[in-house]
Amino acid sequence: MIIPKSQASGTLTTVAAFFAGCAVAVAALASRLRPQVPASPAPISMAAVTSVYGHQDLEQVPAVFGKDTDPNCLRRRFEAMLRKGQESIVKAIEECDGEGKFRADAWVREGGGGGVSRVMAGGKVWEKAGIGLSVIYGTMPTETINAARQRQANYATKELPAGERLPFFACGLSCVMHPRNPHCPTMHFNYRYFETEAGDWWFGGGTDITPVYIDEEDMKHFHGVYKKVCDKHDPDFYSKFKKWADEYFLIKHRGETRGLGGIFFDDLNDRDPEKIFAFAEECLNNVVAAYVPIIEKHKNDSFTEAQKRWQLLRRGRYVEFNLIYDRGTIFGLKTGIGRTESIMMTLPEIARWEYNHQPEPGSEEEKIMKLFKQPREWV
């Protein structure tokens, strides 16, 4: 039985999560960079917060969000590459959906930079899909950069004096797609670049998949696409980044993963930046090849009310991970630096929680739960 949109009922929890842009991507770059808070901070007026962290919507999308005038510099080329990827993925998703269309929201940040969010709501295949670009520049406390260097390969070794501010640049593209059909998996990706004028720089990113029912051929296809991409650039990348994804997307208080992984990397600066740029670009360019064939395969599958209920329960786990553990979400909400609508982009419109829910023994739900608790190799 296929369930109409109007029957998504029960003890549902509606999650206010309008998907807008990619501040999560930028916040994730700096999530390890938590500013030191004075023991007795002076009260901060809302006017001051708005002045520092304000964002203004635009009627038209600017040609460039960064401040560089040289189109051949890495920062401009990375922004251009992400914008091209955003357009191509939007086109592919609209074609697959058949009815839904993405709306574009452009915005600027008072402190420097801006972004454009492409959002689809109420599509035929996707209940909610969004892909957002953020290009942010400005200054941040030197203490945050010094803290970041403890987490990454030390490219810049000079200790920065405390109490000063350092110019930085961050650019990222982030996406989450929540389909209606329980047999169609959710997909997330994020690709980003960060640098400071002190010589720090690194890339981060990855693409991961979250099914609620297991189709082994689908997982072999998804992981196979990214293993092929990784192997082309470094034979160690796939095993390293697949393991990293399994560890990062762990819901610790549940003892289970959010989904069935993919690849994830951060603080990557161990080789020529142009080589990492090329790797990130190829990962982004393979999102459609890895994901859309799976959706095409299952978007017309029939499903029961019980299967829809299970999907909503797993969406609840998605919410738990993003609000409790996701670096970018936590950093953006606590500091106020990010654009709220963009930070909340990863959350589904509807999720469900039930007290002590356990899948029936021998069921398809129990089968995938075992994989959430014990990740396996797919290729």
mmCIF file of C-alpha atoms in Angstrom:
data_model
loop_
_atom_site.group_PDB
_atom_site.id
_atom_site.type_symbol
_atom_site.label_atom_id
_atom_site.label_comp_id
_atom_site.label_asym_id
_atom_site.label_seq_id
_atom_site.Cartn_x
_atom_site.Cartn_y
_atom_site.Cartn_z
ATOM 1 C CA MET A 1 0.000 0.000 0.000
ATOM 2 C CA ILE A 2 1.360 3.419 -0.914
ATOM 3 C CA ILE A 3 0.653 6.051 1.706
ATOM 4 C CA PRO A 4 -0.567 9.478 0.554
ATOM 5 C CA LYS A 5 1.182 12.553 1.908
ATOM 6 C CA SER A 6 -1.881 13.374 3.993
ATOM 7 C CA GLN A 7 -1.546 10.145 6.027
ATOM 8 C CA ALA A 8 1.888 10.860 7.489
ATOM 9 C CA SER A 9 0.251 10.845 10.930
ATOM 10 C CA GLY A 10 0.557 9.200 14.342
ATOM 11 C CA THR A 11 2.696 10.533 17.119
ATOM 12 C CA LEU A 12 4.814 12.499 14.682
ATOM 13 C CA THR A 13 7.206 15.151 15.724
ATOM 14 C CA THR A 14 7.386 17.980 13.224
ATOM 15 C CA VAL A 15 10.907 19.317 12.962
ATOM 16 C CA ALA A 16 11.180 22.945 11.973
ATOM 17 C CA ALA A 17 14.068 22.655 9.574
ATOM 18 C CA PHE A 18 13.867 24.742 6.444
ATOM 19 C CA PHE A 19 16.840 23.697 4.303
ATOM 20 C CA ALA A 20 18.636 26.740 3.040
ATOM 21 C CA GLY A 21 22.364 26.873 2.512
ATOM 22 C CA CYS A 22 25.753 25.700 3.469
ATOM 23 C CA ALA A 23 26.688 27.500 6.677
ATOM 24 C CA VAL A 24 26.946 24.025 8.194
ATOM 25 C CA ALA A 25 29.761 23.329 5.771
ATOM 26 C CA VAL A 26 31.594 26.460 6.829
ATOM 27 C CA ALA A 27 30.842 25.889 10.508
ATOM 28 C CA ALA A 28 32.132 22.325 10.206
ATOM 29 C CA LEU A 29 35.438 23.716 9.018
ATOM 30 C CA ALA A 30 35.732 25.705 12.223
ATOM 31 C CA SER A 31 33.867 23.452 14.617
ATOM 32 C CA ARG A 32 37.031 22.530 16.405
ATOM 33 C CA LEU A 33 37.776 26.241 16.761
ATOM 34 C CA ARG A 34 35.721 27.138 19.795
ATOM 35 C CA PRO A 35 36.464 30.646 21.098
ATOM 36 C CA GLN A 36 37.498 31.006 24.732
ATOM 37 C CA VAL A 37 34.667 32.458 26.793
ATOM 38 C CA PRO A 38 35.500 34.837 29.663
ATOM 39 C CA ALA A 39 34.556 33.627 33.136
ATOM 40 C CA SER A 40 32.121 36.526 33.572
ATOM 41 C CA PRO A 41 31.174 37.786 30.135
ATOM 42 C CA ALA A 42 29.448 41.120 29.816
ATOM 43 C CA PRO A 43 25.862 41.002 28.526
ATOM 44 C CA ILE A 44 25.621 41.151 24.733
ATOM 45 C CA SER A 45 22.775 43.081 23.170
ATOM 46 C CA MET A 46 20.803 41.530 20.314
ATOM 47 C CA ALA A 47 21.675 44.584 18.256
ATOM 48 C CA ALA A 48 25.357 43.769 18.652
ATOM 49 C CA VAL A 49 24.790 40.147 17.682
ATOM 50 C CA THR A 50 22.867 41.199 14.582
ATOM 51 C CA SER A 51 25.601 43.625 13.650
ATOM 52 C CA VAL A 52 28.349 41.009 13.905
ATOM 53 C CA TYR A 53 26.542 37.909 12.691
ATOM 54 C CA GLY A 54 23.773 39.417 10.560
ATOM 55 C CA HIS A 55 22.723 37.978 7.207
ATOM 56 C CA GLN A 56 20.731 39.790 4.557
ATOM 57 C CA ASP A 57 18.697 38.165 1.793
ATOM 58 C CA LEU A 58 19.282 39.236 -1.799
ATOM 59 C CA GLU A 59 16.902 39.436 -4.735
ATOM 60 C CA GLN A 60 19.557 38.327 -7.231
ATOM 61 C CA VAL A 61 22.434 35.859 -7.002
ATOM 62 C CA PRO A 62 25.828 37.624 -7.269
ATOM 63 C CA ALA A 63 28.323 36.287 -9.802
ATOM 64 C CA VAL A 64 30.934 35.869 -7.039
ATOM 65 C CA PHE A 65 30.675 35.846 -3.240
ATOM 66 C CA GLY A 66 34.396 35.948 -2.453
ATOM 67 C CA LYS A 67 36.439 39.134 -2.470
ATOM 68 C CA ASP A 68 39.305 37.925 -4.700
ATOM 69 C CA THR A 69 39.663 39.647 -8.062
ATOM 70 C CA ASP A 70 41.966 37.033 -9.623
ATOM 71 C CA PRO A 71 39.722 34.358 -11.209
ATOM 72 C CA ASN A 72 42.644 31.915 -11.303
ATOM 73 C CA CYS A 73 43.360 31.885 -7.561
ATOM 74 C CA LEU A 74 42.396 28.719 -5.685
ATOM 75 C CA ARG A 75 39.674 30.438 -3.663
ATOM 76 C CA ARG A 76 37.844 31.730 -6.740
ATOM 77 C CA ARG A 77 38.242 28.431 -8.582
ATOM 78 C CA PHE A 78 36.938 26.425 -5.615
ATOM 79 C CA GLU A 79 33.848 28.625 -5.381
ATOM 80 C CA ALA A 80 33.312 28.311 -9.147
ATOM 81 C CA MET A 81 33.691 24.524 -8.965
ATOM 82 C CA LEU A 82 31.126 24.261 -6.170
ATOM 83 C CA ARG A 83 28.669 26.520 -7.971
ATOM 84 C CA LYS A 84 28.948 24.387 -11.098
ATOM 85 C CA GLY A 85 28.369 21.255 -9.011
ATOM 86 C CA GLN A 86 25.351 22.835 -7.345
ATOM 87 C CA GLU A 87 23.743 23.605 -10.695
ATOM 88 C CA SER A 88 24.371 20.156 -12.168
ATOM 89 C CA ILE A 89 23.026 18.318 -9.113
ATOM 90 C CA VAL A 90 19.924 20.523 -8.952
ATOM 91 C CA LYS A 91 19.223 19.721 -12.603
ATOM 92 C CA ALA A 92 19.659 15.965 -12.094
ATOM 93 C CA ILE A 93 17.442 15.878 -8.995
ATOM 94 C CA GLU A 94 14.667 17.875 -10.686
ATOM 95 C CA GLU A 95 14.727 15.495 -13.645
ATOM 96 C CA CYS A 96 14.533 12.463 -11.351
ATOM 97 C CA ASP A 97 11.737 13.968 -9.240
ATOM 98 C CA GLY A 98 9.632 14.930 -12.234
ATOM 99 C CA GLU A 99 7.548 17.524 -10.373
ATOM 100 C CA GLY A 100 9.530 19.307 -7.685
ATOM 101 C CA LYS A 101 11.521 22.448 -8.435
ATOM 102 C CA PHE A 102 14.301 24.092 -6.444
ATOM 103 C CA ARG A 103 13.895 27.699 -5.341
ATOM 104 C CA ALA A 104 17.005 29.845 -4.980
ATOM 105 C CA ASP A 105 17.711 32.067 -1.953
ATOM 106 C CA ALA A 106 20.812 34.264 -2.081
ATOM 107 C CA TRP A 107 22.167 35.996 1.018
ATOM 108 C CA VAL A 108 25.142 38.031 2.188
ATOM 109 C CA ARG A 109 26.903 38.018 5.536
ATOM 110 C CA GLU A 110 27.656 41.371 7.159
ATOM 111 C CA GLY A 111 31.092 40.180 8.263
ATOM 112 C CA GLY A 112 32.024 39.164 4.715
ATOM 113 C CA GLY A 113 30.810 36.712 2.099
ATOM 114 C CA GLY A 114 27.459 35.092 1.443
ATOM 115 C CA GLY A 115 25.847 32.163 -0.266
ATOM 116 C CA VAL A 116 23.002 30.737 -2.295
ATOM 117 C CA SER A 117 20.631 28.021 -1.146
ATOM 118 C CA ARG A 118 18.656 25.833 -3.538
ATOM 119 C CA VAL A 119 15.680 24.194 -1.847
ATOM 120 C CA MET A 120 12.987 21.763 -3.001
ATOM 121 C CA ALA A 121 9.995 21.145 -0.732
ATOM 122 C CA GLY A 122 7.009 18.963 -1.521
ATOM 123 C CA GLY A 123 8.451 17.145 -4.497
ATOM 124 C CA LYS A 124 7.010 13.931 -5.874
ATOM 125 C CA VAL A 125 10.082 11.874 -4.923
ATOM 126 C CA TRP A 126 11.774 14.107 -2.346
ATOM 127 C CA GLU A 127 9.877 15.427 0.632
ATOM 128 C CA LYS A 128 12.746 17.843 1.213
ATOM 129 C CA ALA A 129 15.968 18.377 -0.721
ATOM 130 C CA GLY A 130 18.454 21.195 -0.524
ATOM 131 C CA ILE A 131 21.927 22.085 -1.650
ATOM 132 C CA GLY A 132 23.597 25.225 -0.345
ATOM 133 C CA LEU A 133 26.758 27.181 -1.053
ATOM 134 C CA SER A 134 28.507 29.377 1.504
ATOM 135 C CA VAL A 135 31.539 31.570 0.901
ATOM 136 C CA ILE A 136 32.641 33.240 4.127
ATOM 137 C CA TYR A 137 35.574 35.499 4.963
ATOM 138 C CA GLY A 138 36.465 37.780 7.862
ATOM 139 C CA THR A 139 38.526 37.435 11.023
ATOM 140 C CA MET A 140 38.553 34.974 13.904
ATOM 141 C CA PRO A 141 40.429 34.816 17.235
ATOM 142 C CA THR A 142 43.988 33.502 16.993
ATOM 143 C CA GLU A 143 43.208 31.145 19.890
ATOM 144 C CA THR A 144 40.802 29.241 17.652
ATOM 145 C CA ILE A 145 43.459 28.720 14.988
ATOM 146 C CA ASN A 146 45.988 27.537 17.545
ATOM 147 C CA ALA A 147 43.412 25.033 18.829
ATOM 148 C CA ALA A 148 42.699 23.821 15.287
ATOM 149 C CA ARG A 149 46.351 23.056 14.691
ATOM 150 C CA GLN A 150 46.210 20.473 17.450
ATOM 151 C CA ARG A 151 43.667 18.491 15.384
ATOM 152 C CA GLN A 152 45.191 18.671 11.940
ATOM 153 C CA ALA A 153 48.483 18.040 10.176
ATOM 154 C CA ASN A 154 50.545 21.067 11.147
ATOM 155 C CA TYR A 155 51.014 22.994 7.941
ATOM 156 C CA ALA A 156 51.680 26.308 9.711
ATOM 157 C CA THR A 157 53.917 25.889 12.766
ATOM 158 C CA LYS A 158 54.267 29.430 14.071
ATOM 159 C CA GLU A 159 52.294 29.903 17.284
ATOM 160 C CA LEU A 160 50.007 32.905 16.965
ATOM 161 C CA PRO A 161 49.819 35.509 19.766
ATOM 162 C CA ALA A 162 46.693 35.293 21.894
ATOM 163 C CA GLY A 163 44.152 38.063 21.939
ATOM 164 C CA GLU A 164 44.427 38.982 18.259
ATOM 165 C CA ARG A 165 42.272 38.274 15.231
ATOM 166 C CA LEU A 166 43.337 36.558 12.033
ATOM 167 C CA PRO A 167 41.825 36.870 8.539
ATOM 168 C CA PHE A 168 40.309 33.636 7.241
ATOM 169 C CA PHE A 169 38.410 32.277 4.223
ATOM 170 C CA ALA A 170 36.014 29.323 4.104
ATOM 171 C CA CYS A 171 33.984 27.967 1.205
ATOM 172 C CA GLY A 172 31.717 24.932 1.136
ATOM 173 C CA LEU A 173 28.824 23.184 -0.557
ATOM 174 C CA SER A 174 26.490 21.010 1.508
ATOM 175 C CA CYS A 175 23.481 18.901 0.614
ATOM 176 C CA VAL A 176 20.867 16.696 2.286
ATOM 177 C CA MET A 177 18.018 14.913 0.492
ATOM 178 C CA HIS A 178 15.119 13.183 2.275
ATOM 179 C CA PRO A 179 12.926 11.070 -0.072
ATOM 180 C CA ARG A 180 9.310 10.149 0.660
ATOM 181 C CA ASN A 181 9.588 6.438 -0.110
ATOM 182 C CA PRO A 182 11.130 4.333 2.715
ATOM 183 C CA HIS A 183 12.939 2.246 0.082
ATOM 184 C CA CYS A 184 14.789 5.346 -1.151
ATOM 185 C CA PRO A 185 17.746 6.337 1.061
ATOM 186 C CA THR A 186 18.615 9.783 2.364
ATOM 187 C CA MET A 187 21.893 11.197 1.031
ATOM 188 C CA HIS A 188 24.232 13.852 2.407
ATOM 189 C CA PHE A 189 27.420 15.412 1.096
ATOM 190 C CA ASN A 190 29.680 18.295 2.014
ATOM 191 C CA TYR A 191 32.866 19.594 0.352
ATOM 192 C CA ARG A 192 34.782 22.533 1.783
ATOM 193 C CA TYR A 193 38.043 24.501 1.865
ATOM 194 C CA PHE A 194 39.488 26.660 4.660
ATOM 195 C CA GLU A 195 42.540 28.896 4.937
ATOM 196 C CA THR A 196 44.044 31.727 6.983
ATOM 197 C CA GLU A 197 46.562 34.446 6.182
ATOM 198 C CA ALA A 198 48.963 32.749 8.615
ATOM 199 C CA GLY A 199 49.475 29.865 6.184
ATOM 200 C CA ASP A 200 46.910 27.382 7.490
ATOM 201 C CA TRP A 201 44.810 25.564 4.889
ATOM 202 C CA TRP A 202 42.888 22.327 4.605
ATOM 203 C CA PHE A 203 40.130 20.549 2.702
ATOM 204 C CA GLY A 204 37.292 18.477 4.119
ATOM 205 C CA GLY A 205 34.248 16.647 2.893
ATOM 206 C CA GLY A 206 32.573 13.402 1.992
ATOM 207 C CA THR A 207 29.379 11.773 0.760
ATOM 208 C CA ASP A 208 27.316 9.327 2.834
ATOM 209 C CA ILE A 209 24.061 7.403 2.500
ATOM 210 C CA THR A 210 21.308 6.571 4.985
ATOM 211 C CA PRO A 211 18.899 3.811 3.936
ATOM 212 C CA VAL A 212 16.206 2.470 6.258
ATOM 213 C CA TYR A 213 15.920 -0.836 4.382
ATOM 214 C CA ILE A 214 18.919 -2.738 3.084
ATOM 215 C CA ASP A 215 19.500 -3.494 -0.564
ATOM 216 C CA GLU A 216 23.021 -4.873 -0.750
ATOM 217 C CA GLU A 217 23.378 -4.149 -4.451
ATOM 218 C CA ASP A 218 22.568 -0.495 -3.801
ATOM 219 C CA MET A 219 25.261 -0.255 -1.138
ATOM 220 C CA LYS A 220 27.801 -1.998 -3.344
ATOM 221 C CA HIS A 221 27.003 0.486 -6.100
ATOM 222 C CA PHE A 222 27.232 3.574 -3.856
ATOM 223 C CA HIS A 223 30.464 2.529 -2.145
ATOM 224 C CA GLY A 224 31.858 1.214 -5.411
ATOM 225 C CA VAL A 225 31.525 4.609 -7.087
ATOM 226 C CA TYR A 226 33.482 6.303 -4.312
ATOM 227 C CA LYS A 227 36.086 3.579 -4.053
ATOM 228 C CA LYS A 228 36.795 4.053 -7.758
ATOM 229 C CA VAL A 229 37.150 7.814 -7.265
ATOM 230 C CA CYS A 230 39.377 7.376 -4.220
ATOM 231 C CA ASP A 231 41.600 4.757 -5.866
ATOM 232 C CA LYS A 232 42.244 7.096 -8.775
ATOM 233 C CA HIS A 233 43.787 9.658 -6.409
ATOM 234 C CA ASP A 234 45.319 7.505 -3.658
ATOM 235 C CA PRO A 235 44.936 3.734 -3.061
ATOM 236 C CA ASP A 236 44.703 4.369 0.700
ATOM 237 C CA PHE A 237 41.936 6.959 0.510
ATOM 238 C CA TYR A 238 38.870 4.699 0.394
ATOM 239 C CA SER A 239 39.730 2.442 3.329
ATOM 240 C CA LYS A 240 40.828 5.414 5.412
ATOM 241 C CA PHE A 241 37.880 7.665 4.593
ATOM 242 C CA LYS A 242 35.295 4.861 4.754
ATOM 243 C CA LYS A 243 36.475 4.023 8.281
ATOM 244 C CA TRP A 244 36.401 7.716 9.174
ATOM 245 C CA ALA A 245 32.778 7.977 8.014
ATOM 246 C CA ASP A 246 31.739 4.939 10.073
ATOM 247 C CA GLU A 247 33.344 6.493 13.165
ATOM 248 C CA TYR A 248 32.160 10.074 12.616
ATOM 249 C CA PHE A 249 28.498 9.239 11.969
ATOM 250 C CA LEU A 250 28.180 7.151 15.149
ATOM 251 C CA ILE A 251 25.275 8.015 17.450
ATOM 252 C CA LYS A 252 27.203 7.295 20.626
ATOM 253 C CA HIS A 253 24.302 7.245 23.074
ATOM 254 C CA ARG A 254 22.518 4.684 20.852
ATOM 255 C CA GLY A 255 25.540 2.602 19.921
ATOM 256 C CA GLU A 256 24.553 2.706 16.267
ATOM 257 C CA THR A 257 25.492 4.623 13.139
ATOM 258 C CA ARG A 258 23.246 7.194 11.457
ATOM 259 C CA GLY A 259 23.375 5.298 8.187
ATOM 260 C CA LEU A 260 25.618 3.003 6.174
ATOM 261 C CA GLY A 261 28.484 5.403 5.616
ATOM 262 C CA GLY A 262 30.396 6.389 2.553
ATOM 263 C CA ILE A 263 33.516 8.534 2.789
ATOM 264 C CA PHE A 264 34.440 11.354 5.164
ATOM 265 C CA PHE A 265 37.662 13.357 5.514
ATOM 266 C CA ASP A 266 38.755 16.529 7.272
ATOM 267 C CA ASP A 267 41.925 18.605 7.810
ATOM 268 C CA LEU A 268 43.381 17.191 4.593
ATOM 269 C CA ASN A 269 46.548 19.115 3.662
ATOM 270 C CA ASP A 270 49.226 16.433 3.330
ATOM 271 C CA ARG A 271 49.957 17.038 -0.372
ATOM 272 C CA ASP A 272 49.786 19.643 -3.128
ATOM 273 C CA PRO A 273 46.495 21.547 -2.639
ATOM 274 C CA GLU A 274 45.779 21.278 -6.363
ATOM 275 C CA LYS A 275 45.734 17.491 -6.025
ATOM 276 C CA ILE A 276 43.268 17.635 -3.132
ATOM 277 C CA PHE A 277 41.207 20.172 -5.081
ATOM 278 C CA ALA A 278 40.996 17.689 -7.961
ATOM 279 C CA PHE A 279 39.991 14.892 -5.577
ATOM 280 C CA ALA A 280 37.218 16.979 -3.975
ATOM 281 C CA GLU A 281 35.978 18.024 -7.414
ATOM 282 C CA GLU A 282 35.756 14.436 -8.645
ATOM 283 C CA CYS A 283 33.952 13.360 -5.456
ATOM 284 C CA LEU A 284 31.388 16.109 -5.981
ATOM 285 C CA ASN A 285 30.993 15.279 -9.657
ATOM 286 C CA ASN A 286 30.142 11.663 -8.778
ATOM 287 C CA VAL A 287 27.289 12.419 -6.366
ATOM 288 C CA VAL A 288 24.660 11.933 -9.073
ATOM 289 C CA ALA A 289 26.260 8.728 -10.382
ATOM 290 C CA ALA A 290 26.413 7.241 -6.884
ATOM 291 C CA TYR A 291 22.937 8.256 -5.689
ATOM 292 C CA VAL A 292 20.400 8.887 -8.441
ATOM 293 C CA PRO A 293 20.404 5.336 -9.930
ATOM 294 C CA ILE A 294 19.377 4.020 -6.497
ATOM 295 C CA ILE A 295 16.480 6.466 -6.354
ATOM 296 C CA GLU A 296 15.400 5.642 -9.899
ATOM 297 C CA LYS A 297 15.386 1.967 -8.940
ATOM 298 C CA HIS A 298 13.134 2.417 -5.907
ATOM 299 C CA LYS A 299 11.119 5.637 -6.271
ATOM 300 C CA ASN A 300 8.008 3.770 -7.448
ATOM 301 C CA ASP A 301 8.271 0.881 -4.976
ATOM 302 C CA SER A 302 5.132 0.263 -2.930
ATOM 303 C CA PHE A 303 5.398 0.470 0.846
ATOM 304 C CA THR A 304 3.255 -0.157 3.894
ATOM 305 C CA GLU A 305 2.228 2.061 6.767
ATOM 306 C CA ALA A 306 4.569 0.074 9.025
ATOM 307 C CA GLN A 307 7.492 0.719 6.656
ATOM 308 C CA LYS A 308 6.732 4.443 6.614
ATOM 309 C CA ARG A 309 6.632 4.405 10.396
ATOM 310 C CA TRP A 310 10.079 2.759 10.488
ATOM 311 C CA GLN A 311 11.425 5.420 8.131
ATOM 312 C CA LEU A 312 10.220 8.155 10.477
ATOM 313 C CA LEU A 313 11.807 6.420 13.461
ATOM 314 C CA ARG A 314 15.140 6.319 11.628
ATOM 315 C CA ARG A 315 14.723 9.982 10.772
ATOM 316 C CA GLY A 316 14.509 10.554 14.506
ATOM 317 C CA ARG A 317 17.986 9.047 14.774
ATOM 318 C CA TYR A 318 19.121 11.410 12.007
ATOM 319 C CA VAL A 319 17.889 14.349 14.088
ATOM 320 C CA GLU A 320 19.607 13.049 17.222
ATOM 321 C CA PHE A 321 22.974 12.808 15.511
ATOM 322 C CA ASN A 322 22.791 16.211 13.885
ATOM 323 C CA LEU A 323 21.692 18.125 16.977
ATOM 324 C CA ILE A 324 23.933 16.324 19.462
ATOM 325 C CA TYR A 325 27.122 15.366 17.598
ATOM 326 C CA ASP A 326 27.435 17.187 14.295
ATOM 327 C CA ARG A 327 30.336 19.625 14.616
ATOM 328 C CA GLY A 328 28.982 22.266 12.280
ATOM 329 C CA THR A 329 25.479 22.294 13.757
ATOM 330 C CA ILE A 330 26.717 22.650 17.324
ATOM 331 C CA PHE A 331 29.260 25.352 16.508
ATOM 332 C CA GLY A 332 26.888 27.379 14.376
ATOM 333 C CA LEU A 333 24.019 27.352 16.874
ATOM 334 C CA LYS A 334 26.186 28.119 19.912
ATOM 335 C CA THR A 335 28.158 30.979 18.379
ATOM 336 C CA GLY A 336 25.464 32.527 16.212
ATOM 337 C CA ILE A 337 27.950 32.926 13.367
ATOM 338 C CA GLY A 338 26.029 30.742 10.953
ATOM 339 C CA ARG A 339 22.736 31.430 9.198
ATOM 340 C CA THR A 340 20.130 29.552 11.254
ATOM 341 C CA GLU A 341 18.058 28.316 8.316
ATOM 342 C CA SER A 342 21.232 26.921 6.775
ATOM 343 C CA ILE A 343 22.442 25.296 9.968
ATOM 344 C CA MET A 344 19.152 23.436 10.378
ATOM 345 C CA MET A 345 19.279 22.224 6.776
ATOM 346 C CA THR A 346 20.052 18.616 7.594
ATOM 347 C CA LEU A 347 16.882 17.909 9.559
ATOM 348 C CA PRO A 348 13.869 16.213 7.946
ATOM 349 C CA GLU A 349 10.481 17.914 8.035
ATOM 350 C CA ILE A 350 8.887 14.986 9.909
ATOM 351 C CA ALA A 351 10.424 12.463 12.325
ATOM 352 C CA ARG A 352 9.161 10.074 14.993
ATOM 353 C CA TRP A 353 10.166 8.785 18.419
ATOM 354 C CA GLU A 354 8.646 5.850 20.281
ATOM 355 C CA TYR A 355 9.574 4.641 23.746
ATOM 356 C CA ASN A 356 12.031 1.728 23.652
ATOM 357 C CA HIS A 357 11.138 0.669 20.120
ATOM 358 C CA GLN A 358 12.732 -2.632 19.090
ATOM 359 C CA PRO A 359 12.493 -4.220 15.623
ATOM 360 C CA GLU A 360 10.762 -7.596 15.406
ATOM 361 C CA PRO A 361 13.230 -10.510 15.447
ATOM 362 C CA GLY A 362 14.016 -11.718 11.948
ATOM 363 C CA SER A 363 12.445 -8.658 10.297
ATOM 364 C CA GLU A 364 13.983 -6.440 7.598
ATOM 365 C CA GLU A 365 14.162 -3.695 10.205
ATOM 366 C CA GLU A 366 16.257 -5.895 12.505
ATOM 367 C CA LYS A 367 18.467 -6.831 9.559
ATOM 368 C CA ILE A 368 19.517 -3.251 8.889
ATOM 369 C CA MET A 369 19.763 -2.451 12.613
ATOM 370 C CA LYS A 370 22.509 -5.052 12.867
ATOM 371 C CA LEU A 371 24.408 -3.130 10.165
ATOM 372 C CA PHE A 372 23.945 0.146 12.048
ATOM 373 C CA LYS A 373 25.481 -1.494 15.093
ATOM 374 C CA GLN A 374 28.288 -3.272 13.255
ATOM 375 C CA PRO A 375 29.462 -1.530 10.046
ATOM 376 C CA ARG A 376 30.716 -3.835 7.299
ATOM 377 C CA GLU A 377 32.681 -3.597 4.074
ATOM 378 C CA TRP A 378 30.706 -3.292 0.840
ATOM 379 C CA VAL A 379 33.407 -3.407 -1.809
#
